[in-house]
Amino acid sequence: MRQKSGRIVTLGKAFELTFEPVEGVLNDRADDAYRAKYHDSSYLKTMISLRARGATVKVMPRGIQQP
């Protein structure tokens, strides 16, 4: 995250990526999805904690502009 970029290699291909922290609405949507899927799990509180939200990262191919 400090470098805000990296590379993933899969199936013999390398992909250059950028990493961005996720804030606001995207975190809210992820939390809502976890609540819906794991509503009866004892781990739900951990999944939607501030610490988990702080670790959420958007991974994008480098050079692709997002609208």
PDB file of N, CA, C and O in Angstrom:
ATOM      1  N   MET A   1       0.816  -1.196   0.000  1.00  0.00           N
ATOM      2  CA  MET A   1       0.000   0.000   0.000  1.00  0.00           C
ATOM      3  C   MET A   1       0.863   1.265   0.000  1.00  0.00           C
ATOM      4  O   MET A   1       0.483   2.241  -0.615  1.00  0.00           O
ATOM      5  N   ARG A   2       1.998   1.222   0.665  1.00  0.00           N
ATOM      6  CA  ARG A   2       2.839   2.422   0.696  1.00  0.00           C
ATOM      7  C   ARG A   2       3.300   2.817  -0.699  1.00  0.00           C
ATOM      8  O   ARG A   2       3.412   3.986  -1.007  1.00  0.00           O
ATOM      9  N   GLN A   3       3.557   1.822  -1.550  1.00  0.00           N
ATOM     10  CA  GLN A   3       4.013   2.111  -2.911  1.00  0.00           C
ATOM     11  C   GLN A   3       2.843   2.403  -3.849  1.00  0.00           C
ATOM     12  O   GLN A   3       3.042   2.907  -4.943  1.00  0.00           O
ATOM     13  N   LYS A   4       1.645   2.045  -3.440  1.00  0.00           N
ATOM     14  CA  LYS A   4       0.422   2.245  -4.213  1.00  0.00           C
ATOM     15  C   LYS A   4       0.429   1.531  -5.561  1.00  0.00           C
ATOM     16  O   LYS A   4      -0.327   1.865  -6.459  1.00  0.00           O
ATOM     17  N   SER A   5       1.300   0.543  -5.715  1.00  0.00           N
ATOM     18  CA  SER A   5       1.329  -0.232  -6.957  1.00  0.00           C
ATOM     19  C   SER A   5       1.947  -1.592  -6.685  1.00  0.00           C
ATOM     20  O   SER A   5       2.558  -1.819  -5.650  1.00  0.00           O
ATOM     21  N   GLY A   6       1.770  -2.486  -7.636  1.00  0.00           N
ATOM     22  CA  GLY A   6       2.324  -3.820  -7.494  1.00  0.00           C
ATOM     23  C   GLY A   6       2.066  -4.642  -8.741  1.00  0.00           C
ATOM     24  O   GLY A   6       1.627  -4.118  -9.769  1.00  0.00           O
ATOM     25  N   ARG A   7       2.322  -5.914  -8.631  1.00  0.00           N
ATOM     26  CA  ARG A   7       2.168  -6.825  -9.761  1.00  0.00           C
ATOM     27  C   ARG A   7       1.588  -8.132  -9.267  1.00  0.00           C
ATOM     28  O   ARG A   7       1.973  -8.644  -8.218  1.00  0.00           O
ATOM     29  N   ILE A   8       0.663  -8.671 -10.051  1.00  0.00           N
ATOM     30  CA  ILE A   8       0.121  -9.997  -9.801  1.00  0.00           C
ATOM     31  C   ILE A   8       0.465 -10.850 -11.009  1.00  0.00           C
ATOM     32  O   ILE A   8       0.295 -10.413 -12.152  1.00  0.00           O
ATOM     33  N   VAL A   9       0.965 -12.057 -10.750  1.00  0.00           N
ATOM     34  CA  VAL A   9       1.269 -12.986 -11.832  1.00  0.00           C
ATOM     35  C   VAL A   9       0.340 -14.181 -11.685  1.00  0.00           C
ATOM     36  O   VAL A   9       0.279 -14.803 -10.633  1.00  0.00           O
ATOM     37  N   THR A  10      -0.417 -14.457 -12.746  1.00  0.00           N
ATOM     38  CA  THR A  10      -1.332 -15.589 -12.739  1.00  0.00           C
ATOM     39  C   THR A  10      -1.433 -16.164 -14.144  1.00  0.00           C
ATOM     40  O   THR A  10      -1.422 -15.420 -15.128  1.00  0.00           O
ATOM     41  N   LEU A  11      -1.495 -17.468 -14.218  1.00  0.00           N
ATOM     42  CA  LEU A  11      -1.615 -18.160 -15.497  1.00  0.00           C
ATOM     43  C   LEU A  11      -0.561 -17.703 -16.494  1.00  0.00           C
ATOM     44  O   LEU A  11      -0.812 -17.573 -17.686  1.00  0.00           O
ATOM     45  N   GLY A  12       0.638 -17.414 -15.986  1.00  0.00           N
ATOM     46  CA  GLY A  12       1.748 -17.033 -16.853  1.00  0.00           C
ATOM     47  C   GLY A  12       1.713 -15.598 -17.345  1.00  0.00           C
ATOM     48  O   GLY A  12       2.537 -15.215 -18.175  1.00  0.00           O
ATOM     49  N   LYS A  13       0.786 -14.791 -16.863  1.00  0.00           N
ATOM     50  CA  LYS A  13       0.700 -13.391 -17.270  1.00  0.00           C
ATOM     51  C   LYS A  13       0.925 -12.497 -16.059  1.00  0.00           C
ATOM     52  O   LYS A  13       0.469 -12.800 -14.962  1.00  0.00           O
ATOM     53  N   ALA A  14       1.623 -11.391 -16.287  1.00  0.00           N
ATOM     54  CA  ALA A  14       1.864 -10.415 -15.227  1.00  0.00           C
ATOM     55  C   ALA A  14       0.959  -9.210 -15.443  1.00  0.00           C
ATOM     56  O   ALA A  14       0.799  -8.733 -16.571  1.00  0.00           O
ATOM     57  N   PHE A  15       0.347  -8.730 -14.379  1.00  0.00           N
ATOM     58  CA  PHE A  15      -0.538  -7.576 -14.437  1.00  0.00           C
ATOM     59  C   PHE A  15      -0.012  -6.513 -13.478  1.00  0.00           C
ATOM     60  O   PHE A  15       0.174  -6.772 -12.292  1.00  0.00           O
ATOM     61  N   GLU A  16       0.230  -5.323 -14.018  1.00  0.00           N
ATOM     62  CA  GLU A  16       0.645  -4.185 -13.202  1.00  0.00           C
ATOM     63  C   GLU A  16      -0.614  -3.560 -12.615  1.00  0.00           C
ATOM     64  O   GLU A  16      -1.599  -3.340 -13.321  1.00  0.00           O
ATOM     65  N   LEU A  17      -0.584  -3.264 -11.317  1.00  0.00           N
ATOM     66  CA  LEU A  17      -1.774  -2.806 -10.603  1.00  0.00           C
ATOM     67  C   LEU A  17      -1.495  -1.562  -9.782  1.00  0.00           C
ATOM     68  O   LEU A  17      -0.354  -1.277  -9.438  1.00  0.00           O
ATOM     69  N   THR A  18      -2.563  -0.842  -9.471  1.00  0.00           N
ATOM     70  CA  THR A  18      -2.492   0.225  -8.484  1.00  0.00           C
ATOM     71  C   THR A  18      -3.411  -0.158  -7.324  1.00  0.00           C
ATOM     72  O   THR A  18      -4.396  -0.861  -7.508  1.00  0.00           O
ATOM     73  N   PHE A  19      -3.054   0.290  -6.142  1.00  0.00           N
ATOM     74  CA  PHE A  19      -3.825   0.023  -4.935  1.00  0.00           C
ATOM     75  C   PHE A  19      -4.264   1.352  -4.329  1.00  0.00           C
ATOM     76  O   PHE A  19      -3.463   2.269  -4.203  1.00  0.00           O
ATOM     77  N   GLU A  20      -5.534   1.448  -3.984  1.00  0.00           N
ATOM     78  CA  GLU A  20      -6.076   2.653  -3.372  1.00  0.00           C
ATOM     79  C   GLU A  20      -6.909   2.268  -2.155  1.00  0.00           C
ATOM     80  O   GLU A  20      -7.641   1.285  -2.199  1.00  0.00           O
ATOM     81  N   PRO A  21      -6.824   3.054  -1.084  1.00  0.00           N
ATOM     82  CA  PRO A  21      -7.698   2.780   0.056  1.00  0.00           C
ATOM     83  C   PRO A  21      -9.153   3.012  -0.343  1.00  0.00           C
ATOM     84  O   PRO A  21      -9.448   3.807  -1.231  1.00  0.00           O
ATOM     85  N   VAL A  22     -10.054   2.303   0.292  1.00  0.00           N
ATOM     86  CA  VAL A  22     -11.484   2.432   0.026  1.00  0.00           C
ATOM     87  C   VAL A  22     -12.119   3.156   1.206  1.00  0.00           C
ATOM     88  O   VAL A  22     -11.853   2.820   2.358  1.00  0.00           O
ATOM     89  N   GLU A  23     -12.949   4.137   0.904  1.00  0.00           N
ATOM     90  CA  GLU A  23     -13.615   4.897   1.958  1.00  0.00           C
ATOM     91  C   GLU A  23     -15.080   5.095   1.613  1.00  0.00           C
ATOM     92  O   GLU A  23     -15.486   4.916   0.470  1.00  0.00           O
ATOM     93  N   GLY A  24     -15.855   5.464   2.596  1.00  0.00           N
ATOM     94  CA  GLY A  24     -17.230   5.891   2.387  1.00  0.00           C
ATOM     95  C   GLY A  24     -18.172   4.822   1.867  1.00  0.00           C
ATOM     96  O   GLY A  24     -18.262   3.731   2.424  1.00  0.00           O
ATOM     97  N   VAL A  25     -18.854   5.155   0.779  1.00  0.00           N
ATOM     98  CA  VAL A  25     -19.944   4.340   0.254  1.00  0.00           C
ATOM     99  C   VAL A  25     -19.501   2.922  -0.095  1.00  0.00           C
ATOM    100  O   VAL A  25     -20.240   1.965   0.162  1.00  0.00           O
ATOM    101  N   LEU A  26     -18.322   2.751  -0.668  1.00  0.00           N
ATOM    102  CA  LEU A  26     -17.870   1.393  -1.016  1.00  0.00           C
ATOM    103  C   LEU A  26     -17.715   0.525   0.217  1.00  0.00           C
ATOM    104  O   LEU A  26     -18.091  -0.646   0.213  1.00  0.00           O
ATOM    105  N   ASN A  27     -17.182   1.080   1.288  1.00  0.00           N
ATOM    106  CA  ASN A  27     -17.084   0.326   2.539  1.00  0.00           C
ATOM    107  C   ASN A  27     -18.474   0.009   3.086  1.00  0.00           C
ATOM    108  O   ASN A  27     -18.714  -1.087   3.582  1.00  0.00           O
ATOM    109  N   ASP A  28     -19.380   0.969   2.994  1.00  0.00           N
ATOM    110  CA  ASP A  28     -20.755   0.747   3.464  1.00  0.00           C
ATOM    111  C   ASP A  28     -21.413  -0.391   2.690  1.00  0.00           C
ATOM    112  O   ASP A  28     -22.092  -1.241   3.271  1.00  0.00           O
ATOM    113  N   ARG A  29     -21.218  -0.418   1.372  1.00  0.00           N
ATOM    114  CA  ARG A  29     -21.807  -1.475   0.544  1.00  0.00           C
ATOM    115  C   ARG A  29     -21.204  -2.836   0.892  1.00  0.00           C
ATOM    116  O   ARG A  29     -21.917  -3.839   0.936  1.00  0.00           O
ATOM    117  N   ALA A  30     -19.887  -2.868   1.126  1.00  0.00           N
ATOM    118  CA  ALA A  30     -19.246  -4.129   1.516  1.00  0.00           C
ATOM    119  C   ALA A  30     -19.793  -4.609   2.853  1.00  0.00           C
ATOM    120  O   ALA A  30     -20.112  -5.793   3.015  1.00  0.00           O
ATOM    121  N   ASP A  31     -19.936  -3.700   3.812  1.00  0.00           N
ATOM    122  CA  ASP A  31     -20.489  -4.066   5.121  1.00  0.00           C
ATOM    123  C   ASP A  31     -21.915  -4.597   4.988  1.00  0.00           C
ATOM    124  O   ASP A  31     -22.274  -5.589   5.629  1.00  0.00           O
ATOM    125  N   ASP A  32     -22.712  -3.950   4.149  1.00  0.00           N
ATOM    126  CA  ASP A  32     -24.094  -4.415   3.934  1.00  0.00           C
ATOM    127  C   ASP A  32     -24.108  -5.827   3.350  1.00  0.00           C
ATOM    128  O   ASP A  32     -24.922  -6.665   3.747  1.00  0.00           O
ATOM    129  N   ALA A  33     -23.189  -6.100   2.426  1.00  0.00           N
ATOM    130  CA  ALA A  33     -23.114  -7.438   1.820  1.00  0.00           C
ATOM    131  C   ALA A  33     -22.704  -8.475   2.866  1.00  0.00           C
ATOM    132  O   ALA A  33     -23.266  -9.577   2.913  1.00  0.00           O
ATOM    133  N   TYR A  34     -21.743  -8.126   3.724  1.00  0.00           N
ATOM    134  CA  TYR A  34     -21.347  -9.047   4.797  1.00  0.00           C
ATOM    135  C   TYR A  34     -22.510  -9.284   5.762  1.00  0.00           C
ATOM    136  O   TYR A  34     -22.745 -10.410   6.191  1.00  0.00           O
ATOM    137  N   ARG A  35     -23.248  -8.227   6.106  1.00  0.00           N
ATOM    138  CA  ARG A  35     -24.392  -8.381   7.006  1.00  0.00           C
ATOM    139  C   ARG A  35     -25.431  -9.325   6.409  1.00  0.00           C
ATOM    140  O   ARG A  35     -26.002 -10.156   7.113  1.00  0.00           O
ATOM    141  N   ALA A  36     -25.691  -9.178   5.108  1.00  0.00           N
ATOM    142  CA  ALA A  36     -26.686 -10.024   4.448  1.00  0.00           C
ATOM    143  C   ALA A  36     -26.244 -11.482   4.400  1.00  0.00           C
ATOM    144  O   ALA A  36     -27.028 -12.388   4.663  1.00  0.00           O
ATOM    145  N   LYS A  37     -24.985 -11.699   4.080  1.00  0.00           N
ATOM    146  CA  LYS A  37     -24.502 -13.071   3.908  1.00  0.00           C
ATOM    147  C   LYS A  37     -24.171 -13.759   5.232  1.00  0.00           C
ATOM    148  O   LYS A  37     -24.388 -14.959   5.389  1.00  0.00           O
ATOM    149  N   TYR A  38     -23.604 -13.004   6.174  1.00  0.00           N
ATOM    150  CA  TYR A  38     -23.104 -13.608   7.405  1.00  0.00           C
ATOM    151  C   TYR A  38     -23.860 -13.133   8.639  1.00  0.00           C
ATOM    152  O   TYR A  38     -23.304 -13.074   9.734  1.00  0.00           O
ATOM    153  N   HIS A  39     -25.147 -12.810   8.488  1.00  0.00           N
ATOM    154  CA  HIS A  39     -25.945 -12.246   9.579  1.00  0.00           C
ATOM    155  C   HIS A  39     -25.935 -13.093  10.844  1.00  0.00           C
ATOM    156  O   HIS A  39     -26.039 -12.566  11.939  1.00  0.00           O
ATOM    157  N   ASP A  40     -25.758 -14.401  10.708  1.00  0.00           N
ATOM    158  CA  ASP A  40     -25.783 -15.262  11.895  1.00  0.00           C
ATOM    159  C   ASP A  40     -24.398 -15.747  12.317  1.00  0.00           C
ATOM    160  O   ASP A  40     -24.274 -16.599  13.180  1.00  0.00           O
ATOM    161  N   SER A  41     -23.365 -15.169  11.743  1.00  0.00           N
ATOM    162  CA  SER A  41     -21.997 -15.586  12.067  1.00  0.00           C
ATOM    163  C   SER A  41     -21.471 -14.847  13.294  1.00  0.00           C
ATOM    164  O   SER A  41     -21.689 -13.642  13.458  1.00  0.00           O
ATOM    165  N   SER A  42     -20.760 -15.559  14.120  1.00  0.00           N
ATOM    166  CA  SER A  42     -20.130 -14.933  15.290  1.00  0.00           C
ATOM    167  C   SER A  42     -18.958 -14.038  14.873  1.00  0.00           C
ATOM    168  O   SER A  42     -18.450 -13.263  15.679  1.00  0.00           O
ATOM    169  N   TYR A  43     -18.534 -14.108  13.615  1.00  0.00           N
ATOM    170  CA  TYR A  43     -17.411 -13.311  13.116  1.00  0.00           C
ATOM    171  C   TYR A  43     -17.852 -12.012  12.448  1.00  0.00           C
ATOM    172  O   TYR A  43     -17.015 -11.217  12.014  1.00  0.00           O
ATOM    173  N   LEU A  44     -19.145 -11.773  12.333  1.00  0.00           N
ATOM    174  CA  LEU A  44     -19.647 -10.595  11.619  1.00  0.00           C
ATOM    175  C   LEU A  44     -19.072  -9.295  12.173  1.00  0.00           C
ATOM    176  O   LEU A  44     -18.637  -8.433  11.407  1.00  0.00           O
ATOM    177  N   LYS A  45     -19.055  -9.129  13.482  1.00  0.00           N
ATOM    178  CA  LYS A  45     -18.540  -7.886  14.069  1.00  0.00           C
ATOM    179  C   LYS A  45     -17.107  -7.617  13.625  1.00  0.00           C
ATOM    180  O   LYS A  45     -16.744  -6.476  13.347  1.00  0.00           O
ATOM    181  N   THR A  46     -16.296  -8.657  13.553  1.00  0.00           N
ATOM    182  CA  THR A  46     -14.914  -8.501  13.110  1.00  0.00           C
ATOM    183  C   THR A  46     -14.853  -8.134  11.629  1.00  0.00           C
ATOM    184  O   THR A  46     -14.040  -7.304  11.217  1.00  0.00           O
ATOM    185  N   MET A  47     -15.715  -8.725  10.827  1.00  0.00           N
ATOM    186  CA  MET A  47     -15.717  -8.475   9.377  1.00  0.00           C
ATOM    187  C   MET A  47     -16.074  -7.034   9.034  1.00  0.00           C
ATOM    188  O   MET A  47     -15.639  -6.526   8.004  1.00  0.00           O
ATOM    189  N   ILE A  48     -16.874  -6.383   9.872  1.00  0.00           N
ATOM    190  CA  ILE A  48     -17.321  -5.024   9.569  1.00  0.00           C
ATOM    191  C   ILE A  48     -16.747  -4.009  10.556  1.00  0.00           C
ATOM    192  O   ILE A  48     -17.240  -2.884  10.653  1.00  0.00           O
ATOM    193  N   SER A  49     -15.687  -4.371  11.224  1.00  0.00           N
ATOM    194  CA  SER A  49     -15.061  -3.476  12.194  1.00  0.00           C
ATOM    195  C   SER A  49     -14.306  -2.341  11.491  1.00  0.00           C
ATOM    196  O   SER A  49     -14.027  -2.394  10.291  1.00  0.00           O
ATOM    197  N   LEU A  50     -13.966  -1.316  12.243  1.00  0.00           N
ATOM    198  CA  LEU A  50     -13.171  -0.220  11.687  1.00  0.00           C
ATOM    199  C   LEU A  50     -11.823  -0.724  11.183  1.00  0.00           C
ATOM    200  O   LEU A  50     -11.311  -0.244  10.179  1.00  0.00           O
ATOM    201  N   ARG A  51     -11.258  -1.695  11.876  1.00  0.00           N
ATOM    202  CA  ARG A  51      -9.976  -2.257  11.444  1.00  0.00           C
ATOM    203  C   ARG A  51     -10.116  -2.948  10.082  1.00  0.00           C
ATOM    204  O   ARG A  51      -9.265  -2.787   9.209  1.00  0.00           O
ATOM    205  N   ALA A  52     -11.184  -3.704   9.889  1.00  0.00           N
ATOM    206  CA  ALA A  52     -11.416  -4.365   8.601  1.00  0.00           C
ATOM    207  C   ALA A  52     -11.651  -3.337   7.510  1.00  0.00           C
ATOM    208  O   ALA A  52     -11.123  -3.459   6.396  1.00  0.00           O
ATOM    209  N   ARG A  53     -12.422  -2.306   7.810  1.00  0.00           N
ATOM    210  CA  ARG A  53     -12.666  -1.252   6.824  1.00  0.00           C
ATOM    211  C   ARG A  53     -11.354  -0.585   6.423  1.00  0.00           C
ATOM    212  O   ARG A  53     -11.155  -0.253   5.257  1.00  0.00           O
ATOM    213  N   GLY A  54     -10.462  -0.397   7.376  1.00  0.00           N
ATOM    214  CA  GLY A  54      -9.173   0.232   7.085  1.00  0.00           C
ATOM    215  C   GLY A  54      -8.272  -0.624   6.214  1.00  0.00           C
ATOM    216  O   GLY A  54      -7.350  -0.120   5.581  1.00  0.00           O
ATOM    217  N   ALA A  55      -8.532  -1.920   6.179  1.00  0.00           N
ATOM    218  CA  ALA A  55      -7.716  -2.835   5.371  1.00  0.00           C
ATOM    219  C   ALA A  55      -8.311  -3.083   3.985  1.00  0.00           C
ATOM    220  O   ALA A  55      -7.717  -3.788   3.179  1.00  0.00           O
ATOM    221  N   THR A  56      -9.469  -2.495   3.704  1.00  0.00           N
ATOM    222  CA  THR A  56     -10.114  -2.695   2.411  1.00  0.00           C
ATOM    223  C   THR A  56      -9.395  -1.869   1.355  1.00  0.00           C
ATOM    224  O   THR A  56      -9.165  -0.674   1.535  1.00  0.00           O
ATOM    225  N   VAL A  57      -9.053  -2.520   0.245  1.00  0.00           N
ATOM    226  CA  VAL A  57      -8.248  -1.889  -0.803  1.00  0.00           C
ATOM    227  C   VAL A  57      -8.896  -2.101  -2.166  1.00  0.00           C
ATOM    228  O   VAL A  57      -9.386  -3.181  -2.464  1.00  0.00           O
ATOM    229  N   LYS A  58      -8.883  -1.043  -2.991  1.00  0.00           N
ATOM    230  CA  LYS A  58      -9.335  -1.166  -4.374  1.00  0.00           C
ATOM    231  C   LYS A  58      -8.108  -1.516  -5.222  1.00  0.00           C
ATOM    232  O   LYS A  58      -7.081  -0.836  -5.160  1.00  0.00           O
ATOM    233  N   VAL A  59      -8.204  -2.591  -5.996  1.00  0.00           N
ATOM    234  CA  VAL A  59      -7.120  -3.032  -6.864  1.00  0.00           C
ATOM    235  C   VAL A  59      -7.542  -2.780  -8.307  1.00  0.00           C
ATOM    236  O   VAL A  59      -8.574  -3.278  -8.748  1.00  0.00           O
ATOM    237  N   MET A  60      -6.759  -1.968  -9.026  1.00  0.00           N
ATOM    238  CA  MET A  60      -7.097  -1.587 -10.402  1.00  0.00           C
ATOM    239  C   MET A  60      -5.900  -1.832 -11.318  1.00  0.00           C
ATOM    240  O   MET A  60      -4.760  -1.601 -10.924  1.00  0.00           O
ATOM    241  N   PRO A  61      -6.169  -2.288 -12.552  1.00  0.00           N
ATOM    242  CA  PRO A  61      -5.080  -2.410 -13.523  1.00  0.00           C
ATOM    243  C   PRO A  61      -4.462  -1.031 -13.753  1.00  0.00           C
ATOM    244  O   PRO A  61      -5.175  -0.036 -13.866  1.00  0.00           O
ATOM    245  N   ARG A  62      -3.136  -0.974 -13.803  1.00  0.00           N
ATOM    246  CA  ARG A  62      -2.458   0.295 -14.018  1.00  0.00           C
ATOM    247  C   ARG A  62      -2.724   0.786 -15.437  1.00  0.00           C
ATOM    248  O   ARG A  62      -2.733   0.012 -16.370  1.00  0.00           O
ATOM    249  N   GLY A  63      -2.960   2.075 -15.548  1.00  0.00           N
ATOM    250  CA  GLY A  63      -3.185   2.664 -16.853  1.00  0.00           C
ATOM    251  C   GLY A  63      -4.645   2.718 -17.258  1.00  0.00           C
ATOM    252  O   GLY A  63      -4.986   3.325 -18.256  1.00  0.00           O
ATOM    253  N   ILE A  64      -5.536   2.088 -16.484  1.00  0.00           N
ATOM    254  CA  ILE A  64      -6.965   2.118 -16.789  1.00  0.00           C
ATOM    255  C   ILE A  64      -7.573   3.267 -15.983  1.00  0.00           C
ATOM    256  O   ILE A  64      -7.439   3.321 -14.769  1.00  0.00           O
ATOM    257  N   GLN A  65      -8.232   4.175 -16.657  1.00  0.00           N
ATOM    258  CA  GLN A  65      -8.889   5.289 -15.982  1.00  0.00           C
ATOM    259  C   GLN A  65     -10.294   4.879 -15.585  1.00  0.00           C
ATOM    260  O   GLN A  65     -11.027   4.301 -16.371  1.00  0.00           O
ATOM    261  N   GLN A  66     -10.641   5.198 -14.366  1.00  0.00           N
ATOM    262  CA  GLN A  66     -11.983   4.879 -13.859  1.00  0.00           C
ATOM    263  C   GLN A  66     -12.892   6.072 -14.107  1.00  0.00           C
ATOM    264  O   GLN A  66     -12.483   7.211 -13.886  1.00  0.00           O
ATOM    265  N   PRO A  67     -14.124   5.826 -14.566  1.00  0.00           N
ATOM    266  CA  PRO A  67     -15.050   6.948 -14.832  1.00  0.00           C
ATOM    267  C   PRO A  67     -15.415   7.703 -13.577  1.00  0.00           C
ATOM    268  O   PRO A  67     -15.339   7.269 -12.507  1.00  0.00           O
TER     269      PRO A  67
END
